[in-house]
Amino acid sequence: MLETIAKTDLGERILDLGCGVGPIGLILAHLDPKRHVCLADVNLRALDCAKANAEKLGVSSQVEIVASDVYHSITSTFDCIVTNPPIRAGKKVTYAMYAGAPDHLSQGGRLILVIRKQQGAESCFAYLQTLFSKVEKVAQKKGYRVYIATK
């Protein structure tokens, strides 16, 4: 996913939803000092690790860490939302992540996600098409798909 989106204009305000310990969002912050990245996850221990990782990378000033169950504590809008969704949490959770994205994206903003073919990539793509004006498969490698959905 990072290889693919490193070539994409993501804007300056990015939400890493379901960030875990923060690898995606923190690398995106590290690659561009103009970016402000909000790292959001329901797992408090993971967020503690994400905070420590941000400090180690020297990007703490660019990062906001938010404890949130999907979008419940997210009040801002973003240029881009990135996610490696927690598939094991179930379709209800992951589809809530997709469904809430348009309300948290600026006009023209994008949801970028990675998903395995075996974990419902095709049904995910079809669902995204009901929510967004444009949905593209931008990468496919070793059973993984990267989708970009544009508001």
Short mmCIF file of C-alpha atoms in Angstrom, two decimals:
data_model
loop_
_atom_site.label_atom_id
_atom_site.label_comp_id
_atom_site.label_asym_id
_atom_site.label_seq_id
_atom_site.Cartn_x
_atom_site.Cartn_y
_atom_site.Cartn_z
CA MET A 1 0.00 0.00 0.00
CA LEU A 2 2.74 2.45 0.93
CA GLU A 3 4.55 1.86 -2.37
CA THR A 4 1.39 2.78 -4.22
CA ILE A 5 0.29 5.79 -2.22
CA ALA A 6 3.77 7.29 -1.95
CA LYS A 7 3.22 8.33 -5.60
CA THR A 8 -0.18 9.89 -4.87
CA ASP A 9 -1.00 13.45 -3.79
CA LEU A 10 -2.68 12.80 -0.45
CA GLY A 11 -3.14 16.37 0.66
CA GLU A 12 -2.02 17.73 4.02
CA ARG A 13 -4.70 16.38 6.40
CA ILE A 14 -4.67 12.60 6.65
CA LEU A 15 -6.56 10.20 8.90
CA ASP A 16 -5.08 6.75 9.51
CA LEU A 17 -8.19 4.91 10.68
CA GLY A 18 -7.56 1.73 12.65
CA CYS A 19 -3.91 2.74 12.79
CA GLY A 20 -2.71 0.09 15.22
CA VAL A 21 0.84 1.06 16.19
CA GLY A 22 0.89 3.61 13.38
CA PRO A 23 3.15 2.37 10.58
CA ILE A 24 1.15 3.78 7.66
CA GLY A 25 0.31 7.19 9.11
CA LEU A 26 3.72 7.71 10.68
CA ILE A 27 5.57 6.94 7.45
CA LEU A 28 3.26 9.34 5.59
CA ALA A 29 4.05 12.05 8.17
CA HIS A 30 7.76 11.31 7.91
CA LEU A 31 7.70 11.59 4.10
CA ASP A 32 6.22 15.11 4.11
CA PRO A 33 6.70 17.60 6.96
CA LYS A 34 3.66 19.61 5.77
CA ARG A 35 1.32 16.73 6.54
CA HIS A 36 -0.79 16.54 9.66
CA VAL A 37 -1.78 12.95 10.41
CA CYS A 38 -4.49 11.86 12.81
CA LEU A 39 -3.91 8.32 14.09
CA ALA A 40 -7.14 6.74 15.32
CA ASP A 41 -7.74 3.34 16.87
CA VAL A 42 -9.95 1.75 19.49
CA ASN A 43 -6.99 -0.12 21.05
CA LEU A 44 -5.39 2.08 23.71
CA ARG A 45 -2.24 -0.05 24.00
CA ALA A 46 -1.70 0.24 20.25
CA LEU A 47 -2.11 4.02 20.50
CA ASP A 48 0.51 4.16 23.27
CA CYS A 49 2.89 2.35 20.92
CA ALA A 50 1.94 4.69 18.06
CA LYS A 51 2.78 7.68 20.26
CA ALA A 52 6.17 6.18 21.15
CA ASN A 53 6.81 5.41 17.48
CA ALA A 54 5.95 9.00 16.50
CA GLU A 55 8.47 10.26 19.05
CA LYS A 56 11.17 7.90 17.75
CA LEU A 57 10.55 9.06 14.17
CA GLY A 58 10.57 12.71 15.21
CA VAL A 59 7.08 13.41 13.83
CA SER A 60 5.15 14.00 17.08
CA SER A 61 4.43 17.61 16.12
CA GLN A 62 2.68 16.40 12.96
CA VAL A 63 0.64 13.69 14.64
CA GLU A 64 -2.58 13.72 16.63
CA ILE A 65 -3.53 10.50 18.41
CA VAL A 66 -7.21 9.82 19.00
CA ALA A 67 -8.91 6.92 20.77
CA SER A 68 -11.93 6.24 18.60
CA ASP A 69 -14.25 3.38 17.76
CA VAL A 70 -14.46 3.91 14.01
CA TYR A 71 -15.46 7.62 13.65
CA HIS A 72 -17.10 8.17 17.05
CA SER A 73 -14.39 10.57 18.31
CA ILE A 74 -13.45 12.01 14.91
CA THR A 75 -14.86 15.49 14.31
CA SER A 76 -12.59 16.82 11.56
CA THR A 77 -12.58 16.36 7.81
CA PHE A 78 -9.54 15.15 5.92
CA ASP A 79 -8.02 15.23 2.46
CA CYS A 80 -7.34 11.52 2.70
CA ILE A 81 -8.26 8.57 4.90
CA VAL A 82 -5.94 5.57 4.81
CA THR A 83 -6.70 2.22 6.34
CA ASN A 84 -5.58 -1.34 6.54
CA PRO A 85 -8.96 -2.34 7.98
CA PRO A 86 -9.21 -4.82 10.84
CA ILE A 87 -10.87 -7.58 8.81
CA ARG A 88 -11.01 -9.88 11.83
CA ALA A 89 -13.27 -7.34 13.55
CA GLY A 90 -15.92 -8.31 11.02
CA LYS A 91 -17.79 -6.83 8.11
CA LYS A 92 -19.96 -4.66 10.36
CA VAL A 93 -16.90 -2.76 11.62
CA THR A 94 -15.03 -2.54 8.32
CA TYR A 95 -18.10 -1.48 6.36
CA ALA A 96 -18.78 1.21 9.01
CA MET A 97 -15.25 2.48 8.32
CA TYR A 98 -16.03 2.73 4.60
CA ALA A 99 -19.55 4.14 5.05
CA GLY A 100 -18.41 6.92 7.39
CA ALA A 101 -15.55 8.03 5.19
CA PRO A 102 -17.50 10.40 2.89
CA ASP A 103 -18.67 12.43 5.90
CA HIS A 104 -15.06 12.85 7.03
CA LEU A 105 -13.51 13.69 3.65
CA SER A 106 -13.24 17.07 2.01
CA GLN A 107 -14.70 17.36 -1.49
CA GLY A 108 -12.43 15.39 -3.81
CA GLY A 109 -10.92 13.61 -0.80
CA ARG A 110 -9.97 9.97 -1.00
CA LEU A 111 -10.29 6.80 1.01
CA ILE A 112 -7.32 4.52 0.36
CA LEU A 113 -7.38 0.98 1.68
CA VAL A 114 -5.62 -2.33 1.33
CA ILE A 115 -7.51 -5.61 1.48
CA ARG A 116 -6.77 -9.25 0.72
CA LYS A 117 -8.67 -10.95 -2.07
CA GLN A 118 -9.48 -13.85 0.28
CA GLN A 119 -10.98 -11.44 2.80
CA GLY A 120 -13.67 -9.99 0.58
CA ALA A 121 -11.87 -7.63 -1.79
CA GLU A 122 -14.48 -7.98 -4.53
CA SER A 123 -17.49 -7.37 -2.27
CA CYS A 124 -15.61 -4.47 -0.67
CA PHE A 125 -15.04 -2.90 -4.11
CA ALA A 126 -18.73 -3.26 -4.97
CA TYR A 127 -19.74 -1.69 -1.64
CA LEU A 128 -17.36 1.24 -2.13
CA GLN A 129 -19.00 1.90 -5.50
CA THR A 130 -22.29 2.54 -3.69
CA LEU A 131 -20.64 5.19 -1.49
CA PHE A 132 -18.21 7.05 -3.76
CA SER A 133 -18.33 8.70 -7.18
CA LYS A 134 -15.14 6.97 -8.31
CA VAL A 135 -13.50 3.74 -7.12
CA GLU A 136 -10.28 2.36 -8.60
CA LYS A 137 -8.13 -0.69 -8.00
CA VAL A 138 -4.68 0.90 -8.19
CA ALA A 139 -2.53 -2.07 -7.18
CA GLN A 140 -2.70 -5.82 -6.97
CA LYS A 141 0.11 -7.95 -5.59
CA LYS A 142 0.30 -11.37 -3.92
CA GLY A 143 -3.41 -11.53 -3.15
CA TYR A 144 -3.65 -7.94 -1.90
CA ARG A 145 -5.61 -5.12 -3.52
CA VAL A 146 -5.24 -1.38 -3.00
CA TYR A 147 -8.37 0.66 -3.68
CA ILE A 148 -8.78 4.41 -3.94
CA ALA A 149 -12.32 5.75 -3.54
CA THR A 150 -12.82 9.44 -4.36
CA LYS A 151 -15.59 11.61 -2.92
#
